[in-house]
XYZ file of C-alpha atoms in Angstrom:
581
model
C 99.893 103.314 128.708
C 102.590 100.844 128.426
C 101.872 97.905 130.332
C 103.911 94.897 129.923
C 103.555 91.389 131.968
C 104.393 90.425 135.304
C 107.307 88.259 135.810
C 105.054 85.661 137.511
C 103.519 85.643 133.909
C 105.936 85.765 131.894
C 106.963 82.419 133.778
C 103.818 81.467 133.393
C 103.676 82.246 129.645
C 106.736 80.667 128.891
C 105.325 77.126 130.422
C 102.799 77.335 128.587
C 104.659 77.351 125.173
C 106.686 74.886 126.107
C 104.065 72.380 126.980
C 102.580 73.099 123.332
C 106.072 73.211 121.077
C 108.340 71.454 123.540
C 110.976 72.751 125.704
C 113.764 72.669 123.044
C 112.045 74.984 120.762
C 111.019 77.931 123.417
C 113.701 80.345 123.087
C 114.997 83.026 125.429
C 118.900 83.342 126.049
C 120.477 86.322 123.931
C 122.583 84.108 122.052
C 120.142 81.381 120.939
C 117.569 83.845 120.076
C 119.901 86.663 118.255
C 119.857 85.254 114.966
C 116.433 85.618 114.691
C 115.759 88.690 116.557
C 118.662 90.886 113.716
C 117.952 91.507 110.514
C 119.705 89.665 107.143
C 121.054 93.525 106.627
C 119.081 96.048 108.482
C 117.005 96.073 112.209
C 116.903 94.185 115.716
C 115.509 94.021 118.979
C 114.686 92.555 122.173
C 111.955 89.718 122.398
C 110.598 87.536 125.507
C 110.925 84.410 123.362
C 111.250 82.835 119.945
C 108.898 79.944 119.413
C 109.507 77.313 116.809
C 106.261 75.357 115.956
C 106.557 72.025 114.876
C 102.962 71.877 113.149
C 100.579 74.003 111.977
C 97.801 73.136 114.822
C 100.932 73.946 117.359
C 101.565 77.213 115.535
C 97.801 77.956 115.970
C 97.819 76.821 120.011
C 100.402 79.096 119.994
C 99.209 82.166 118.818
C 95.579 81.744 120.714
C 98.029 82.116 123.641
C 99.657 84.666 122.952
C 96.858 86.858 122.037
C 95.058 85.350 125.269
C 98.281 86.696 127.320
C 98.170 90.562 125.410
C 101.689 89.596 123.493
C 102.959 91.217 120.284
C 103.407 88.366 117.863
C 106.091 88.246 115.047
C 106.207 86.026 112.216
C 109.241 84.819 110.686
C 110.177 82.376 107.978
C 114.102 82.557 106.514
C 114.640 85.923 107.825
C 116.004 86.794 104.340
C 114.105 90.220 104.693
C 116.132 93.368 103.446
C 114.294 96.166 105.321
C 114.189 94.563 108.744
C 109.983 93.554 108.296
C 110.183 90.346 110.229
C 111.979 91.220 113.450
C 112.012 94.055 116.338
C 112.420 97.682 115.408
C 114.746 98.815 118.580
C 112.231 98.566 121.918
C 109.349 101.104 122.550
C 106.968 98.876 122.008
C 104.006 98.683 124.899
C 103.647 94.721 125.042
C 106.117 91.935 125.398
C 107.243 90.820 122.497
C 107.399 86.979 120.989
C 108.701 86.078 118.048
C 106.752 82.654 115.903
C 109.918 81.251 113.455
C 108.442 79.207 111.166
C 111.495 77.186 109.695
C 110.447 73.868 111.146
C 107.199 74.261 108.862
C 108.778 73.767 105.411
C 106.555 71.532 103.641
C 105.249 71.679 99.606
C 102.284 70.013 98.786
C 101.805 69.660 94.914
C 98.672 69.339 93.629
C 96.718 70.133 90.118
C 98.605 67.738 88.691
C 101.751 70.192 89.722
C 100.309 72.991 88.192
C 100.064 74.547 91.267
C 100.956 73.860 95.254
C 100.461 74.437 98.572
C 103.075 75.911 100.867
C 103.099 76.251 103.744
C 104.744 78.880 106.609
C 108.488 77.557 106.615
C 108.604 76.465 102.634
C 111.647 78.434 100.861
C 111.879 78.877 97.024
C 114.889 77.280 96.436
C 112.871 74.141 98.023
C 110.189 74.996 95.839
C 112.206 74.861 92.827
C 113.792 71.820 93.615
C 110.255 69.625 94.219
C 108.901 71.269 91.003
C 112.235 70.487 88.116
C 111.180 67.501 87.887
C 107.572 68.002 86.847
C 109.395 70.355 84.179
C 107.720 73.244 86.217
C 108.885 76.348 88.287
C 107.678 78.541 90.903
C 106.976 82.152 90.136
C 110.874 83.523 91.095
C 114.067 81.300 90.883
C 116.407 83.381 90.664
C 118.009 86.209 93.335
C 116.032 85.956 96.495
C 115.975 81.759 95.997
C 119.834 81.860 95.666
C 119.821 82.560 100.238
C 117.040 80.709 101.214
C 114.166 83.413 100.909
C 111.094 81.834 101.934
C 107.855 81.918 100.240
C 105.244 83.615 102.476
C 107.743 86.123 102.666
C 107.335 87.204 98.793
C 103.869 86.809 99.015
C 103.552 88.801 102.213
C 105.628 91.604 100.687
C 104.582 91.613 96.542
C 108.048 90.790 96.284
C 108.460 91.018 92.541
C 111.715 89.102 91.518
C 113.640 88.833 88.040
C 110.882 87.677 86.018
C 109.507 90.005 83.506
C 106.417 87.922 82.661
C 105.247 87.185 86.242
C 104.912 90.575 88.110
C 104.991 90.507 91.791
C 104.408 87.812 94.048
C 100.216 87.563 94.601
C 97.540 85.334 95.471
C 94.084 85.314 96.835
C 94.075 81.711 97.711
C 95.085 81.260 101.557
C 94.545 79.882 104.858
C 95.019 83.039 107.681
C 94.139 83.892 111.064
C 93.822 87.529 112.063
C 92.425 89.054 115.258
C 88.714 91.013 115.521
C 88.325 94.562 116.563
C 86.742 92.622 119.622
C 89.712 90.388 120.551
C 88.711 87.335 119.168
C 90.998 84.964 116.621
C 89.553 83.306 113.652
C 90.680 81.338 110.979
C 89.719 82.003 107.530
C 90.007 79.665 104.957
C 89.870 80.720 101.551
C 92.359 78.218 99.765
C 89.268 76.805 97.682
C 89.814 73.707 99.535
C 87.059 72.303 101.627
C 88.945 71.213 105.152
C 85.969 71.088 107.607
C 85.170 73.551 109.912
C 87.045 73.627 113.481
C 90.726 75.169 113.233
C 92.483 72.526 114.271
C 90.893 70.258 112.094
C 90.936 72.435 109.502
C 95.113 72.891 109.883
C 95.788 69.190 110.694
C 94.286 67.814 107.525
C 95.877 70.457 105.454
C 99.237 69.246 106.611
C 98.823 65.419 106.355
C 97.321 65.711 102.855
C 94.059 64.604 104.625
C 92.439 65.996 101.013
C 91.563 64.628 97.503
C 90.889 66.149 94.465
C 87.309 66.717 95.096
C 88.196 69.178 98.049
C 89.666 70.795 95.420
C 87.957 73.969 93.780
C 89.602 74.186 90.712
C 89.166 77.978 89.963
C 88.803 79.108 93.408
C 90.498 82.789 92.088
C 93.816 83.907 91.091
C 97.078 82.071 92.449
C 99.454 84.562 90.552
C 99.645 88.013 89.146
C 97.636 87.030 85.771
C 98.009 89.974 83.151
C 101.384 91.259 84.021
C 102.610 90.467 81.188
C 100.254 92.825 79.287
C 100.975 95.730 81.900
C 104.515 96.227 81.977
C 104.107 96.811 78.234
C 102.263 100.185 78.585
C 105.459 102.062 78.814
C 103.231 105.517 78.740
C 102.333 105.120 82.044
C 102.228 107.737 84.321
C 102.896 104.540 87.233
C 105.485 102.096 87.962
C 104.647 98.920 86.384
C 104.992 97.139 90.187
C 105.788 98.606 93.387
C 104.923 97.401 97.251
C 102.222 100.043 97.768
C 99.967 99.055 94.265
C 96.409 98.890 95.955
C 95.637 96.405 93.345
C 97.876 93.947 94.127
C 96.482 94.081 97.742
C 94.237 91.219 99.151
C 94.590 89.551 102.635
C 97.947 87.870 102.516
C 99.167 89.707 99.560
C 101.151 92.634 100.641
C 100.141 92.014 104.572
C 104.112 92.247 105.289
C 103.063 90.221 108.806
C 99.238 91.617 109.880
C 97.857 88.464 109.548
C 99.258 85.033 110.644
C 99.766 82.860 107.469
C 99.487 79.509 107.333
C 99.317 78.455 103.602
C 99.051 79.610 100.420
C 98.034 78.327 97.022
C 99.615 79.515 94.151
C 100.491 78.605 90.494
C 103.374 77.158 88.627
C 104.743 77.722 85.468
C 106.467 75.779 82.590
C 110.296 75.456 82.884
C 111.730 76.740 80.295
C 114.876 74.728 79.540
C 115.984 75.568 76.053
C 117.373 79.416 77.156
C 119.424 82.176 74.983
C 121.321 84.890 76.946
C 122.501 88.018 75.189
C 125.437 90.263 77.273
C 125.154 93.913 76.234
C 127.290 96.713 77.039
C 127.170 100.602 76.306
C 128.198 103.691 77.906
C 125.158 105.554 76.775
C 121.527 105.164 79.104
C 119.978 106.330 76.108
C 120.777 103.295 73.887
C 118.733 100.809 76.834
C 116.083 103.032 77.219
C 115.757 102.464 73.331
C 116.278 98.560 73.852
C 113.566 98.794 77.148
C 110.539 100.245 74.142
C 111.679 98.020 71.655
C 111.556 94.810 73.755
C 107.951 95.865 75.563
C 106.228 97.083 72.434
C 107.900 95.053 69.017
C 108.271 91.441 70.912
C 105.035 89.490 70.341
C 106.994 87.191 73.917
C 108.726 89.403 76.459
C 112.185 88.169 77.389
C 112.312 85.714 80.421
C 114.504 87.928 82.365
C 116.115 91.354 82.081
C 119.231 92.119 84.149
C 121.031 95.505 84.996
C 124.231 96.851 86.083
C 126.422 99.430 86.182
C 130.183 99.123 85.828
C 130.816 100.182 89.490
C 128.237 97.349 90.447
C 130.105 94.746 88.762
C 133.357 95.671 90.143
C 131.877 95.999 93.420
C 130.248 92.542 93.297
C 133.678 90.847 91.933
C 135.781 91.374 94.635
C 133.560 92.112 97.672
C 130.753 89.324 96.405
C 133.175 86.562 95.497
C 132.598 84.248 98.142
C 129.162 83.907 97.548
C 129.642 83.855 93.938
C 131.812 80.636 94.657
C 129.088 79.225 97.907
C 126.791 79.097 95.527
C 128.975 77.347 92.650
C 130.335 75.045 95.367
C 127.505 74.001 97.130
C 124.429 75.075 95.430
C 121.485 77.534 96.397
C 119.685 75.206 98.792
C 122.683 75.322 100.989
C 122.952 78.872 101.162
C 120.583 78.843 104.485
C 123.052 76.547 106.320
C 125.836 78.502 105.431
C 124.237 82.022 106.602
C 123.126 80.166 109.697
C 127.224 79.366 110.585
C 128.296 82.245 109.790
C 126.051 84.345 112.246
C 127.072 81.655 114.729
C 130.888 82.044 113.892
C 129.980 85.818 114.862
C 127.932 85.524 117.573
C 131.019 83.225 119.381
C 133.320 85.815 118.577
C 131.279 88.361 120.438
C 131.154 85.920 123.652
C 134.635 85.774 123.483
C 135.456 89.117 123.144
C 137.271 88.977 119.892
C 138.461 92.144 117.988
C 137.774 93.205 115.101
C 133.996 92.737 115.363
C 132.191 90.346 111.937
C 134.827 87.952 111.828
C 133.667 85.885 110.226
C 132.687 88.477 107.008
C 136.626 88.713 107.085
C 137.709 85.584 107.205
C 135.296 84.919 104.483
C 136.746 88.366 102.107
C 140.423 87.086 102.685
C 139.605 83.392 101.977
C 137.979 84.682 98.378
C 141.054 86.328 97.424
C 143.086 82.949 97.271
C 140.660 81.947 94.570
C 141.768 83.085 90.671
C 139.515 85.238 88.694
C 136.158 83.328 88.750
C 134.250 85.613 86.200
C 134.239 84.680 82.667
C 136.914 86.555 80.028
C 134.247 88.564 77.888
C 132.218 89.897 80.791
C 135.435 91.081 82.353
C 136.325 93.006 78.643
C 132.650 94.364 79.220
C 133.106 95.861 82.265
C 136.702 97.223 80.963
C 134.496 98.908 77.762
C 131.452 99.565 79.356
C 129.271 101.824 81.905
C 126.512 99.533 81.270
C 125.609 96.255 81.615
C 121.998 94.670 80.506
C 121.729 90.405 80.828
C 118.771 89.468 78.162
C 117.590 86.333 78.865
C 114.607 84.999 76.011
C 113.525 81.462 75.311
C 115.332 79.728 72.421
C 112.144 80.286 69.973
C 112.008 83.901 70.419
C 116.191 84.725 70.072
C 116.048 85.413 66.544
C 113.802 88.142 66.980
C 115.772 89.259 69.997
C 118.835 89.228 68.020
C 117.136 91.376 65.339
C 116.184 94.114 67.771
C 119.410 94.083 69.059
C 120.816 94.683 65.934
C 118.255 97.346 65.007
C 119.020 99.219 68.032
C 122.560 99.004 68.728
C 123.817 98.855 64.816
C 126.878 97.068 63.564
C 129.201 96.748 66.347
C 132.658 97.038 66.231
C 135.976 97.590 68.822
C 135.774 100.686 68.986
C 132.006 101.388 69.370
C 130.234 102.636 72.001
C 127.931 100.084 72.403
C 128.189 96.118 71.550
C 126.558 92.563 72.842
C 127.303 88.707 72.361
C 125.448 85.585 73.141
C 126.278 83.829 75.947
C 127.677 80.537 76.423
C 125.463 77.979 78.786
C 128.644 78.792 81.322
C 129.085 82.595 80.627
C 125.150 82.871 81.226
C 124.864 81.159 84.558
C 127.781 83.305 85.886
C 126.313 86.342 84.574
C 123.319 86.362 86.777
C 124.711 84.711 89.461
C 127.218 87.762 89.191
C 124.605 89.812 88.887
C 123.135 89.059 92.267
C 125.929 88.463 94.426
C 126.253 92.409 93.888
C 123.528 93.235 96.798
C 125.524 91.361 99.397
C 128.518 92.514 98.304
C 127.521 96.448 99.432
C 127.273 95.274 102.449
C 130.116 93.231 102.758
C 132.399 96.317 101.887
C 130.651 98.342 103.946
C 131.560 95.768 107.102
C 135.072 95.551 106.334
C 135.609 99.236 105.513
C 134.071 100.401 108.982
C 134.727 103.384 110.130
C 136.445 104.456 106.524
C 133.027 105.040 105.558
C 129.855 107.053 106.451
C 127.654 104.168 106.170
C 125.449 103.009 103.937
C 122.068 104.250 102.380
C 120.081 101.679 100.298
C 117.395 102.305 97.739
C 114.690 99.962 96.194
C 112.708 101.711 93.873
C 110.378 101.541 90.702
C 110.635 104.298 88.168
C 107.261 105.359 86.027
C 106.857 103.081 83.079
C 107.349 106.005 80.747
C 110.573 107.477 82.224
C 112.679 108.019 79.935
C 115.758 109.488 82.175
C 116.057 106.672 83.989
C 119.688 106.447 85.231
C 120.243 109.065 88.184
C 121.354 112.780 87.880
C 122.337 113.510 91.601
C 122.235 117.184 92.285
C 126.231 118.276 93.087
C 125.888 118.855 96.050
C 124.196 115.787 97.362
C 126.462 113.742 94.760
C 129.288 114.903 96.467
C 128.484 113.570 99.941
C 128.546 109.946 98.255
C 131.747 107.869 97.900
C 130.556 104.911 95.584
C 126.955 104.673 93.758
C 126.218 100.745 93.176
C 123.588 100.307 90.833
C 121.724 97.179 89.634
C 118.116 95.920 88.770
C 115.213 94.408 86.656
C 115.072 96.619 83.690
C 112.218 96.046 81.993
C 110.156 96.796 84.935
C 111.820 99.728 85.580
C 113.171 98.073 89.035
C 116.110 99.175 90.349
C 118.024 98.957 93.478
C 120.109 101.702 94.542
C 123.084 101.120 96.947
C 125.289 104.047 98.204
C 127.963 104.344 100.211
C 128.272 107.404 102.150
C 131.785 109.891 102.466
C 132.597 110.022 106.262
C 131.134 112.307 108.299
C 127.526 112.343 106.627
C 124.082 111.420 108.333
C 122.688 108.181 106.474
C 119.116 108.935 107.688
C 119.507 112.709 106.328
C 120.708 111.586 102.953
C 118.181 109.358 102.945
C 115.500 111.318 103.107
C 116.774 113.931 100.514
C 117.242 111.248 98.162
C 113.626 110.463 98.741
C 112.949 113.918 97.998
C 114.551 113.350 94.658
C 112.518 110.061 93.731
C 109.576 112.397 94.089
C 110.209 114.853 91.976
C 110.677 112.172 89.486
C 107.323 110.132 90.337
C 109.022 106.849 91.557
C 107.643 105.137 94.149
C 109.481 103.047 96.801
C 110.446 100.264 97.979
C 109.551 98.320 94.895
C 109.656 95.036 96.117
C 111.553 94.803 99.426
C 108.584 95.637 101.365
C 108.226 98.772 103.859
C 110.057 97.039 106.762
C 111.133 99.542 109.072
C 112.815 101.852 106.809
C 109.848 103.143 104.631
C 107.257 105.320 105.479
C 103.614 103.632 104.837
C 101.533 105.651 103.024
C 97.761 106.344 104.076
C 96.454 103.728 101.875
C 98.647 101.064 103.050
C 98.272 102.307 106.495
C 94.684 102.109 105.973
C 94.891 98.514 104.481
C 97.360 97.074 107.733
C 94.509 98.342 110.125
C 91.746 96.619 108.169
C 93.347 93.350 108.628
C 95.129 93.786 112.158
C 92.648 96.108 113.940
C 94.138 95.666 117.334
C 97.409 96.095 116.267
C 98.809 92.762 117.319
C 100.797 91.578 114.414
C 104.203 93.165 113.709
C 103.404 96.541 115.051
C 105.486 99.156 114.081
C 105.744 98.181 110.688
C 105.933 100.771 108.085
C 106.693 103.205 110.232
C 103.505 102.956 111.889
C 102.300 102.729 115.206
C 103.949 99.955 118.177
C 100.789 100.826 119.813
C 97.677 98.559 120.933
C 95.140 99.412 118.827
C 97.038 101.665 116.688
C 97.672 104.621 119.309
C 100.645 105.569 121.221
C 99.098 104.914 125.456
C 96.191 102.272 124.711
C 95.889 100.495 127.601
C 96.325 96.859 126.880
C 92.893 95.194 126.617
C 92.619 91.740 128.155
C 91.039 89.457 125.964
């Protein structure tokens, strides 16, 4: 039975939150609450409010009331999310709806003598990044995801797995969480191996004010990363991807939750920076010469490369002239800006609806015309790549390990010459850092064409998936007739792991949702699972077992319901009445 407040209290409701988080930060006009109730690319709906917390004992005050008044509760941090997991999924949902954003919260707490840190709900990993240079440390992922602002909890929430061969996906076991009994009742858990009292509030207001020493301090209190990854992707005669969103052993509380619990800190490791860097650019037009390169790497190299890039030639094209402009954003004004920026633009957009303006994303094309002013901004030997070659694989390796790169390479690919179908070359310190920021400006950039194109198109259908570890086949064979209903195949990925995203944009007239699911069909056939590392959002299907693990932690079904695909439903089924707690 759907069963949703009264307007006497949903006025009542609304006081409430304001006496906790202040008036300024209860939100509930359309236009100051639509950037955080759409989706970075996909998803959006209708909410009663968005709260902003401006502490962690307000964010708890606010979720006791919100679970006292029956309320779905959201979580959000940067809203970076690719798969629409941290907002509304249309309406149809049998509760009000309020949405927690969690950007006020961005605090890093370094401790272990920086070898790891706290975070808590609003910290981003470009932030991260930044606090831990200068202990010549770095977080588990800096590159991709930290380049808009992603935020941490929201890798750890979804396994997200980033560029970094050696590091797997996003994990810990060491957190500070509150979830909701079977029985109504919230609780806070603390396992961060940090002794913080016992009352919740307490507990949450000397976490944030560093009201700890190193005593509190368990020093092994469990695993803060993915420890042994390095050692798995290496069996490349697996029957299973090395990572993927759905890996029941890389599921524990907040790990892989994607929102069933509310987070309010994690504890995870660092690693060493590695400053002294080689990058190797290789092109061929034969799949069979990387999947070569891929056993090679994982089973000759006594240290894995750092980082393992991939794209196609369509990908790079596609990313030059329809990813410029954040290409240069990024060059301009660095990563930790990127947030800001995003933030205008939606605003710039959002104005432009109030005003009635025509043709709709403005700003997206103000921004494509402005990038065309600029000359060429991609370096002169990547651009005779992508003339020569289908495929493109960045190599980056530490400096002590690049003669033994450089001997594989050569072992694999032979003597190179003009008119070869395969060749590589190391990478100036300038070359390399546009190569990967190339290289990632290339999801954005699908999109962007896609917005600009309109109507031209049939829309867009976007894949993240993780091939079997001993796939050998691993660039697509489409089947003609669902090839044919495809204008433009963009792929790009993490090739070691067998990670790859797959963007395609549709011929007019075609069903995205229907050529969706048949290109699902195909991943099956070939044992891939999916998403990799996006998380399920709202366009994947949750299979039992993760199904299985959302209702262990969220019983009642109070936490981003609908997720997965699953039930909106209280208590996981479609006409629970409401309980009131």
């Amino acid at each position: 039975m759907i069963k949703h407040m009264s307007p006497q209290d949903r006025v009542r409701l609304l006081s409430r939150l304001r006496c906790i988080v202040g008036r300024r930060y209860v939100l509930t006009q359309g236009i100051s609450t639509r950037h955080y109730c759409t989706g970075y690319r996909f998803g959006g709906g209708p909410v009663l409010a968005v709260v902003r917390p401006g502490s962690l004992v307000e964010q708890w005050q606010v979720v006791q009331t919100l679970i006292q008044a029956g309320c779905i509760i959201i979580m959000q941090a940067a809203n970076t999310g690719l798969t629409g997991g941290s907002t509304p999924d249309g309406d149809g949902y049998d509760r009000d709806i309020v949405l927690i954003s969690t950007t006020r919260l961005n605090i890093v707490q370094i401790i272990q003598q920086g070898r790891q840190v706290i975070c808590l709900p609003g910290a981003t990993l470009t932030q991260l990044e930044e606090r831990l240079r200068p202990l010549g440390r770095e977080p588990h992922s800096v590159i991709g995801s930290s380049c808009i602002g992603a935020s941490v909890f929201g890798g750890i929430a979804n396994n997200s797995g980033g560029a970094l061969v050696q590091r797997g996906p996003a994990y810990t076991e060491l957190a500070l969480f509150a979830r909701v009994e079977s029985n109504g009742t919230l609780v806070l858990v603390n396992r961060l191996g940090i002794a913080l009292g016992d009352d919740p509030e307490t507990i949450l207001h000397r976490l944030e004010t560093e009201q700890y020493g190193p005593g509190d301090i368990e020093p092994d209190a469990g695993p803060a990363s993915d420890h042994g990854y390095d050692q798995h992707v290496r069996d490349i005669h697996s029957d299973l991807p090395a990572r993927f969103n759905a890996d029941p052993s890389r599921l524990r509380d907040v790990s892989g939750c994607a929102g069933k619990l509310i987070m309010f800190a994690v504890r995870l490791d660092t690693f060493v920076l590695q400053r002294d860097t080689r990058v190797f650019y290789i092109g061929t037009n034969r799949p069979q010469t990387l999947t070569n390169l891929r056993i090679a790497l994982l089973t000759r190299l006594q240290e894995l490369p750092i980082a393992a890039e991939y794209m196609h030639r369509d990908a790079y094209a596609m990313a030059a002239t329809y990813g410029k402009d954040t290409f240069l954003a990024i060059r301009l004004f660095g990563a930790r800006r990127m947030k800001t920026l995003f933030r205008l633009k939606s605003l710039a957009d959002q104005a432009a609806r109030i005003l009635g303006m025509s043709p709709r994303n403005v700003a997206d094309r103000l921004l494509q015309w402005i990038s065309h002013l600029f000359p060429n901004h991609l370096p002169r030997r990547l651009n005779q790549f992508h003339e020569r070659y289908d495929h493109h694989l960045m190599l980056k390796v530490s400096a002590d390990n690049s003669a033994a790169v450089q001997v594989l390479l050569d072992s694999v690919l032979g003597a190179a010459t003009e008119a070869d179908d395969e060749a590589y070359f190391e990478c100036t310190t300038a070359e390399a850092e546009k190569a990967f920021l190339h290289r990632f400006a290339a999801a954005g950039a699908v999109v962007r064409y896609c917005t600009i194109m309109g109507s031209k198109t049939g829309g867009m259908v976007a894949l993240d998936i993780a091939l079997r570890r001993n796939d050998r086949e691993w660039f697509e064979q489409l089947p003609p007739n669902l090839d044919a209903m495809i204008d433009k195949k963009i792929y790009y990925g993490h090739f070691l792991c067998h990670v790859l995203h797959q963007d395609y944009v549709l011929r007019p007239g075609h069903d995205p949702h229907a050529v969706e699911q048949r290109m699902l069909g195909e991943l099956d056939k070939r044992g891939a699972r999916y998403p990799a590392e996006h998380g399920f959002g709202h366009l994947y299907a949750a299979p039992a077992s993760l199904v299985e693990f959302y209702q262990t932690l969220d019983p009642c079904n109070c936490f981003n319901p609908g997720i997965g695909q699953t039930s909106k439903f209280q208590q996981w089924s479609a006409g629970a009445e409401p309980p009131s707690f």
